XYZ file of C-alpha atoms in Angstrom:
439
model
C 0.430 -65.934 296.023
C -0.751 -69.116 295.060
C 1.192 -70.754 297.022
C -0.401 -68.953 300.090
C -4.026 -69.667 298.598
C -3.515 -73.745 298.781
C -2.378 -73.758 301.835
C -4.918 -71.592 303.667
C -7.829 -74.094 301.004
C -5.558 -76.960 302.871
C -5.783 -75.253 306.267
C -9.426 -74.436 305.928
C -10.375 -78.346 304.180
C -8.883 -80.051 307.414
C -10.671 -77.685 310.191
C -14.263 -78.188 309.245
C -16.090 -81.166 310.490
C -17.146 -84.168 307.957
C -20.709 -86.091 308.868
C -20.051 -89.791 308.469
C -23.786 -91.735 308.891
C -25.203 -90.076 312.246
C -22.218 -89.328 313.566
C -20.592 -86.270 313.338
C -16.215 -86.883 312.932
C -13.981 -84.638 314.134
C -11.139 -83.032 311.915
C -8.080 -84.555 312.326
C -7.035 -81.372 313.811
C -9.328 -81.132 316.436
C -9.108 -84.923 317.858
C -7.010 -85.033 321.176
C -3.647 -85.746 321.231
C -3.411 -86.920 325.154
C -4.992 -89.611 327.503
C -9.183 -88.873 327.760
C -9.530 -88.339 331.300
C -12.146 -90.985 332.510
C -13.935 -91.052 335.712
C -16.984 -91.857 337.519
C -19.390 -90.093 339.413
C -22.428 -91.232 341.636
C -24.710 -88.389 342.151
C -27.783 -88.414 344.233
C -27.285 -92.598 344.108
C -26.917 -92.475 339.981
C -24.050 -93.522 337.969
C -23.065 -91.541 335.333
C -19.818 -92.103 333.721
C -17.604 -89.013 331.905
C -15.139 -88.657 329.668
C -13.165 -85.453 329.343
C -16.214 -84.315 332.583
C -19.189 -85.102 329.898
C -21.376 -88.123 330.172
C -20.820 -91.172 328.268
C -23.551 -93.766 328.609
C -21.970 -96.684 326.451
C -23.339 -98.125 323.160
C -21.389 -100.478 322.493
C -20.821 -103.451 321.023
C -18.073 -106.529 321.380
C -15.803 -106.065 318.677
C -13.219 -108.696 317.610
C -12.696 -108.648 314.089
C -15.433 -106.693 312.720
C -16.699 -103.227 311.710
C -15.837 -100.358 313.165
C -16.645 -98.056 310.314
C -20.257 -98.924 310.822
C -20.255 -99.264 314.554
C -19.972 -95.715 313.836
C -22.170 -95.358 311.063
C -24.995 -96.620 313.613
C -24.013 -94.095 316.012
C -22.499 -96.289 318.912
C -19.943 -95.189 320.354
C -17.776 -97.720 321.924
C -16.646 -100.655 321.420
C -14.435 -103.514 323.823
C -11.622 -106.049 322.394
C -10.733 -109.113 324.370
C -7.377 -108.582 324.419
C -4.212 -106.795 323.181
C -3.320 -108.723 320.302
C -5.771 -110.728 318.206
C -3.343 -112.110 316.128
C -4.397 -110.325 313.297
C -4.572 -106.329 313.741
C -2.263 -104.641 316.930
C -3.985 -103.045 319.191
C -2.629 -99.747 318.886
C -3.650 -99.972 315.081
C -7.297 -101.016 316.202
C -7.216 -97.445 319.026
C -6.415 -95.616 316.046
C -9.350 -96.551 314.144
C -11.741 -95.867 316.949
C -10.294 -92.414 317.224
C -10.163 -92.031 313.656
C -14.551 -93.305 313.843
C -14.880 -91.131 317.168
C -15.544 -93.964 318.706
C -13.985 -95.295 322.582
C -12.425 -99.026 323.756
C -13.249 -100.671 326.609
C -9.238 -102.260 325.918
C -9.526 -106.310 326.709
C -5.894 -107.248 328.783
C -5.711 -111.579 329.212
C -5.382 -113.264 331.573
C -4.854 -116.201 332.561
C -8.173 -119.004 333.186
C -8.098 -121.792 335.213
C -10.227 -124.224 332.585
C -6.669 -123.674 330.240
C -4.129 -124.602 332.594
C -3.615 -121.482 334.682
C -2.368 -122.408 338.372
C -2.753 -118.787 340.975
C -1.181 -121.112 343.578
C 2.394 -120.195 341.109
C 3.753 -117.352 342.369
C 5.940 -117.360 339.995
C 3.483 -117.400 336.958
C 1.280 -114.777 338.494
C 4.152 -112.331 338.758
C 5.127 -112.947 335.307
C 1.928 -112.186 333.925
C 1.458 -108.884 336.216
C 4.720 -107.904 334.514
C 3.851 -108.903 331.105
C 0.333 -107.198 331.736
C 1.588 -104.040 332.757
C 4.338 -104.509 329.569
C 0.861 -103.254 327.404
C -0.620 -100.936 329.624
C 2.255 -98.776 329.127
C 2.297 -99.318 325.449
C -1.618 -98.783 325.026
C -2.629 -95.984 327.959
C -2.225 -92.738 326.448
C -3.883 -93.338 323.289
C -7.313 -90.614 323.428
C -9.648 -94.256 321.868
C -8.646 -96.033 325.107
C -11.752 -95.715 327.611
C -11.598 -98.143 329.727
C -8.853 -101.827 331.314
C -10.911 -104.591 330.770
C -9.305 -107.716 333.530
C -9.277 -110.778 331.629
C -13.047 -112.250 330.612
C -14.718 -114.666 332.200
C -11.971 -116.164 334.989
C -15.622 -117.486 336.769
C -16.178 -119.330 334.498
C -15.146 -123.735 335.428
C -13.008 -122.511 338.067
C -11.945 -123.360 341.759
C -8.788 -121.192 343.166
C -10.622 -117.785 344.556
C -6.793 -116.525 344.297
C -7.286 -115.237 340.270
C -9.345 -112.393 342.422
C -6.141 -110.960 344.017
C -4.675 -111.188 340.788
C -7.289 -109.475 339.137
C -6.846 -107.079 341.883
C -2.826 -106.897 342.327
C -3.353 -105.925 337.850
C -6.311 -103.016 339.106
C -3.716 -101.718 341.480
C -0.754 -101.836 339.209
C -3.108 -99.688 336.603
C -3.830 -97.034 338.656
C -0.860 -96.884 339.467
C 0.989 -95.980 336.092
C -2.284 -94.830 334.542
C -5.079 -92.292 336.625
C -7.075 -91.365 333.457
C -8.333 -95.014 333.034
C -11.272 -97.231 334.433
C -10.837 -101.457 335.267
C -13.185 -103.769 335.549
C -13.803 -107.632 335.118
C -16.340 -109.345 332.811
C -18.603 -112.329 334.883
C -20.482 -114.889 332.711
C -23.435 -114.760 334.975
C -24.123 -112.818 338.003
C -24.186 -115.184 341.321
C -23.478 -114.260 345.205
C -20.772 -116.099 345.663
C -19.077 -113.824 342.831
C -20.520 -110.966 344.589
C -19.341 -111.097 347.444
C -15.523 -112.373 346.067
C -15.473 -109.723 343.914
C -16.642 -107.331 346.853
C -13.513 -108.812 349.160
C -10.976 -109.031 347.047
C -10.912 -107.116 344.545
C -11.426 -103.136 346.380
C -9.273 -101.985 343.805
C -11.568 -102.657 340.674
C -14.000 -99.455 339.099
C -16.639 -101.478 337.329
C -18.198 -104.546 337.616
C -19.143 -106.167 334.296
C -21.410 -109.194 333.694
C -22.130 -111.394 331.153
C -25.684 -112.405 330.509
C -27.298 -113.657 327.451
C -30.901 -115.130 328.214
C -31.515 -114.944 331.809
C -30.533 -110.755 330.622
C -33.969 -109.006 331.949
C -33.442 -110.671 335.497
C -30.302 -108.599 335.725
C -31.349 -105.393 337.655
C -32.956 -107.509 339.960
C -29.933 -109.202 340.915
C -27.435 -107.168 341.514
C -29.635 -105.646 343.898
C -30.182 -108.535 345.411
C -26.523 -110.311 345.628
C -25.297 -106.549 346.937
C -23.142 -104.979 344.599
C -23.819 -101.435 345.253
C -21.699 -99.695 342.771
C -21.706 -99.446 338.928
C -21.871 -101.986 336.579
C -22.236 -102.840 332.721
C -23.563 -105.834 330.293
C -20.482 -106.675 328.390
C -21.619 -109.693 326.524
C -25.225 -109.650 325.473
C -27.642 -110.622 322.533
C -28.898 -114.027 321.722
C -30.158 -116.915 323.982
C -27.145 -118.945 324.704
C -26.746 -122.333 322.950
C -27.249 -123.637 327.042
C -30.549 -122.093 327.229
C -32.044 -123.237 324.094
C -34.348 -126.788 323.182
C -32.305 -129.708 321.770
C -33.861 -132.178 319.226
C -33.796 -136.024 320.290
C -30.530 -136.163 319.257
C -29.334 -133.551 321.466
C -28.588 -130.987 318.703
C -29.771 -126.803 319.934
C -31.872 -125.214 318.448
C -31.039 -121.875 317.337
C -34.063 -119.284 317.359
C -33.680 -117.546 313.819
C -33.109 -114.204 312.745
C -36.452 -112.400 313.212
C -37.009 -113.980 316.964
C -33.638 -112.866 317.517
C -34.380 -109.679 316.869
C -37.065 -109.518 319.325
C -35.297 -110.826 321.818
C -32.010 -108.041 321.674
C -34.999 -105.438 321.910
C -36.578 -106.792 325.266
C -33.646 -108.016 326.824
C -32.199 -104.387 326.413
C -34.904 -103.127 327.423
C -35.665 -104.575 330.494
C -32.137 -106.267 331.211
C -29.957 -102.635 330.417
C -32.292 -99.933 329.586
C -34.014 -100.445 332.938
C -31.630 -100.217 335.633
C -30.910 -95.366 335.292
C -28.775 -95.935 338.517
C -26.438 -98.044 338.443
C -25.957 -99.200 335.087
C -23.595 -96.785 332.678
C -24.471 -99.332 329.097
C -23.587 -102.125 327.602
C -21.966 -104.179 324.703
C -23.229 -106.469 322.528
C -22.330 -109.446 321.229
C -20.956 -110.192 318.629
C -20.330 -107.520 316.070
C -19.396 -109.614 313.473
C -18.590 -113.090 313.255
C -18.252 -116.078 314.227
C -17.738 -119.997 314.779
C -19.658 -120.608 318.056
C -21.924 -123.820 317.411
C -22.895 -122.805 314.175
C -21.831 -119.517 312.193
C -25.127 -117.616 313.012
C -25.970 -118.211 316.291
C -24.405 -115.094 318.112
C -22.543 -112.836 315.125
C -25.208 -110.542 314.218
C -23.493 -109.946 310.712
C -23.091 -113.029 308.588
C -19.721 -114.631 307.047
C -19.814 -112.701 304.017
C -20.385 -108.792 306.408
C -24.324 -108.517 305.796
C -25.694 -106.889 308.209
C -28.927 -109.513 309.763
C -32.131 -107.721 311.734
C -30.137 -107.450 315.034
C -28.449 -104.909 313.551
C -31.685 -102.590 312.896
C -32.504 -103.394 317.090
C -29.389 -102.396 317.442
C -29.581 -98.727 315.608
C -32.352 -98.534 316.848
C -31.947 -98.652 320.439
C -29.333 -96.161 319.027
C -30.723 -93.650 317.710
C -34.669 -94.149 318.642
C -35.425 -94.899 315.182
C -34.846 -97.413 312.649
C -33.114 -98.048 309.811
C -33.907 -96.343 306.516
C -33.686 -99.720 305.033
C -34.632 -102.252 306.517
C -33.840 -105.911 307.027
C -35.906 -108.874 305.712
C -37.672 -111.259 308.428
C -38.449 -114.855 309.060
C -42.357 -115.490 308.814
C -41.753 -118.774 308.606
C -39.676 -121.879 307.746
C -39.823 -125.909 307.618
C -38.326 -129.798 306.573
C -41.329 -131.514 304.920
C -43.933 -128.831 306.894
C -41.883 -129.761 310.291
C -39.806 -127.359 312.256
C -36.844 -127.389 314.248
C -38.882 -128.647 317.156
C -40.370 -131.336 315.620
C -37.299 -133.728 315.268
C -36.736 -133.662 311.338
C -35.714 -137.036 310.337
C -34.744 -138.507 306.962
C -32.938 -141.332 304.964
C -30.294 -141.291 303.100
C -30.943 -140.091 299.402
C -35.078 -139.416 301.066
C -36.350 -136.300 298.563
C -36.800 -133.604 301.383
C -38.821 -130.549 300.969
C -37.881 -127.287 302.524
C -39.681 -123.568 302.655
C -39.425 -120.225 303.649
C -41.485 -117.495 304.031
C -40.573 -114.132 303.651
C -41.097 -110.443 305.026
C -39.542 -107.197 303.815
C -40.156 -103.959 304.536
C -39.956 -102.064 300.899
C -40.844 -105.168 299.332
C -37.065 -105.581 297.814
C -36.346 -108.458 295.739
C -35.160 -111.017 297.720
C -33.488 -113.790 296.591
C -32.068 -117.546 298.106
C -28.847 -119.577 299.518
C -28.780 -122.882 300.518
C -26.342 -124.792 302.956
C -26.145 -127.673 304.437
C -23.508 -127.786 307.577
C -23.081 -131.624 309.735
C -23.389 -131.119 312.837
C -20.466 -129.312 314.982
C -18.478 -131.391 316.239
C -15.841 -128.955 317.700
C -17.659 -127.803 320.731
C -15.779 -124.930 323.482
C -16.130 -122.964 326.467
C -16.701 -119.872 327.039
C -16.210 -118.061 323.085
C -12.584 -120.189 322.760
C -12.504 -120.536 319.093
C -14.422 -123.625 317.404
C -13.797 -124.714 313.656
C -16.662 -124.017 310.828
C -17.704 -127.272 309.760
C -17.107 -127.845 306.075
C -19.910 -127.149 304.054
C -21.505 -130.957 302.484
C -22.646 -130.762 298.882
C -26.117 -130.133 298.245
C -28.372 -132.502 295.571
C -30.799 -130.192 294.754
C -33.179 -131.453 292.291
C -35.819 -128.489 292.238
C -35.476 -125.020 293.260
C -37.169 -121.597 293.311
C -37.636 -118.121 295.383
C -37.918 -119.691 298.778
C -38.423 -123.454 297.882
C -36.227 -126.092 297.612
C -36.474 -130.229 297.306
C -33.387 -131.812 297.752
C -31.899 -135.651 299.151
C -30.702 -135.932 301.952
C -27.014 -136.709 302.647
C -25.275 -140.240 303.823
C -26.364 -140.808 307.550
C -25.852 -138.098 309.904
C -26.970 -135.103 312.044
C -26.895 -131.774 310.232
C -28.856 -128.415 309.680
C -30.160 -126.715 306.715
C -29.547 -123.013 306.748
C -31.216 -120.375 304.457
C -29.903 -117.080 303.763
C -32.451 -114.106 302.464
C -30.726 -111.224 300.548
C -32.124 -108.455 299.669
C -29.862 -106.579 298.105
C -28.580 -104.157 300.551
C -26.313 -105.393 302.418
C -28.787 -107.190 305.181
C -30.337 -111.076 305.469
C -32.823 -113.005 307.393
C -31.427 -116.928 308.687
C -32.347 -119.619 309.958
C -31.371 -123.206 310.410
C -33.205 -126.634 310.966
C -31.050 -129.342 312.701
C -31.846 -132.512 310.615
C -30.893 -136.614 310.953
C -30.376 -139.069 308.240
C -30.947 -142.286 309.909
């Protein structure tokens, strides 16, 4: 009898649902074991993404190595990857964790880029690539957390050979032959009449168009119609103003927005470029739910290297829930070196004493701790999100440090940035940097 009661208690425990953050996560016994049936429905000119016959509007994030559990806790419902093998975790492990957290995955497939040397006139290489991708698809196609196949990323960046789109269409056809349950897309860097025309002509097998835009995102709904795309689309990267879109210093350093300006732009761009199109846009993936070095260590990731959340995470929480998180991230009110901002071209002499000051606002008046860091200006500059090495920090010669203020000696001749991180003790941080030249 005792054993029966134990068994009964065990079964009851695993038949219940657990609440995690704002999401209700299914128990192991209730999770589907087979593939989800994913479809596009067009009803009265409005496109909807359906998962097992239920509407699924993508509230997603680009996530290579970021915190999957945190995405679920903030009530996102999906994330995208860029490849099936990211060098750290196998795709099946990532899909398993997604399912555990009630998330669906747009699985990226690595496709050769012309700018990396792939030749789409080489029929043998194209055929071998197709066969390799087929093996990847066969290994993952029946996972319950799989949502959409993303064929390549920004294949239109710095390319000349339109045969790449023939290859994309052949990959899509192959996927539909072996996997009747999932949809296909490809992600463009920006949008143009040329690319829309080529995709319509050469890639009729694709189910969805995907576009990646930053500062110009509010223009997207109008551009989609102007260029004649009448099908469904999603935004697979959007976020901070791109480093190619911002003002530069006299010595050519791009000026990065602080975390508060970024957050305001995230909200404005979402409303104008994604939410504004309720007919063709089926959702989006914000960039980046994690951290990466691209021009700086803080430019595109909405998490810092130590895992702290920036104010842009607050914005995504608001977008996905309609309410702000219970504890908000600190905001940058002002930041200067010798009363100059980044736009004022800060130039110092070696060993000159400079004075930095940051003013912070915190909604809950949490006690703020401050961290300062000097990095050389990055010289490992790549395109299209390719891997960049983080510059090594230089020794900060501080001669005075109080809350929100720093007096320091300028390093040797060169180009640098002074970073400030303002932490609230609640896993949130405001951040900004000012480029400066030592001459």
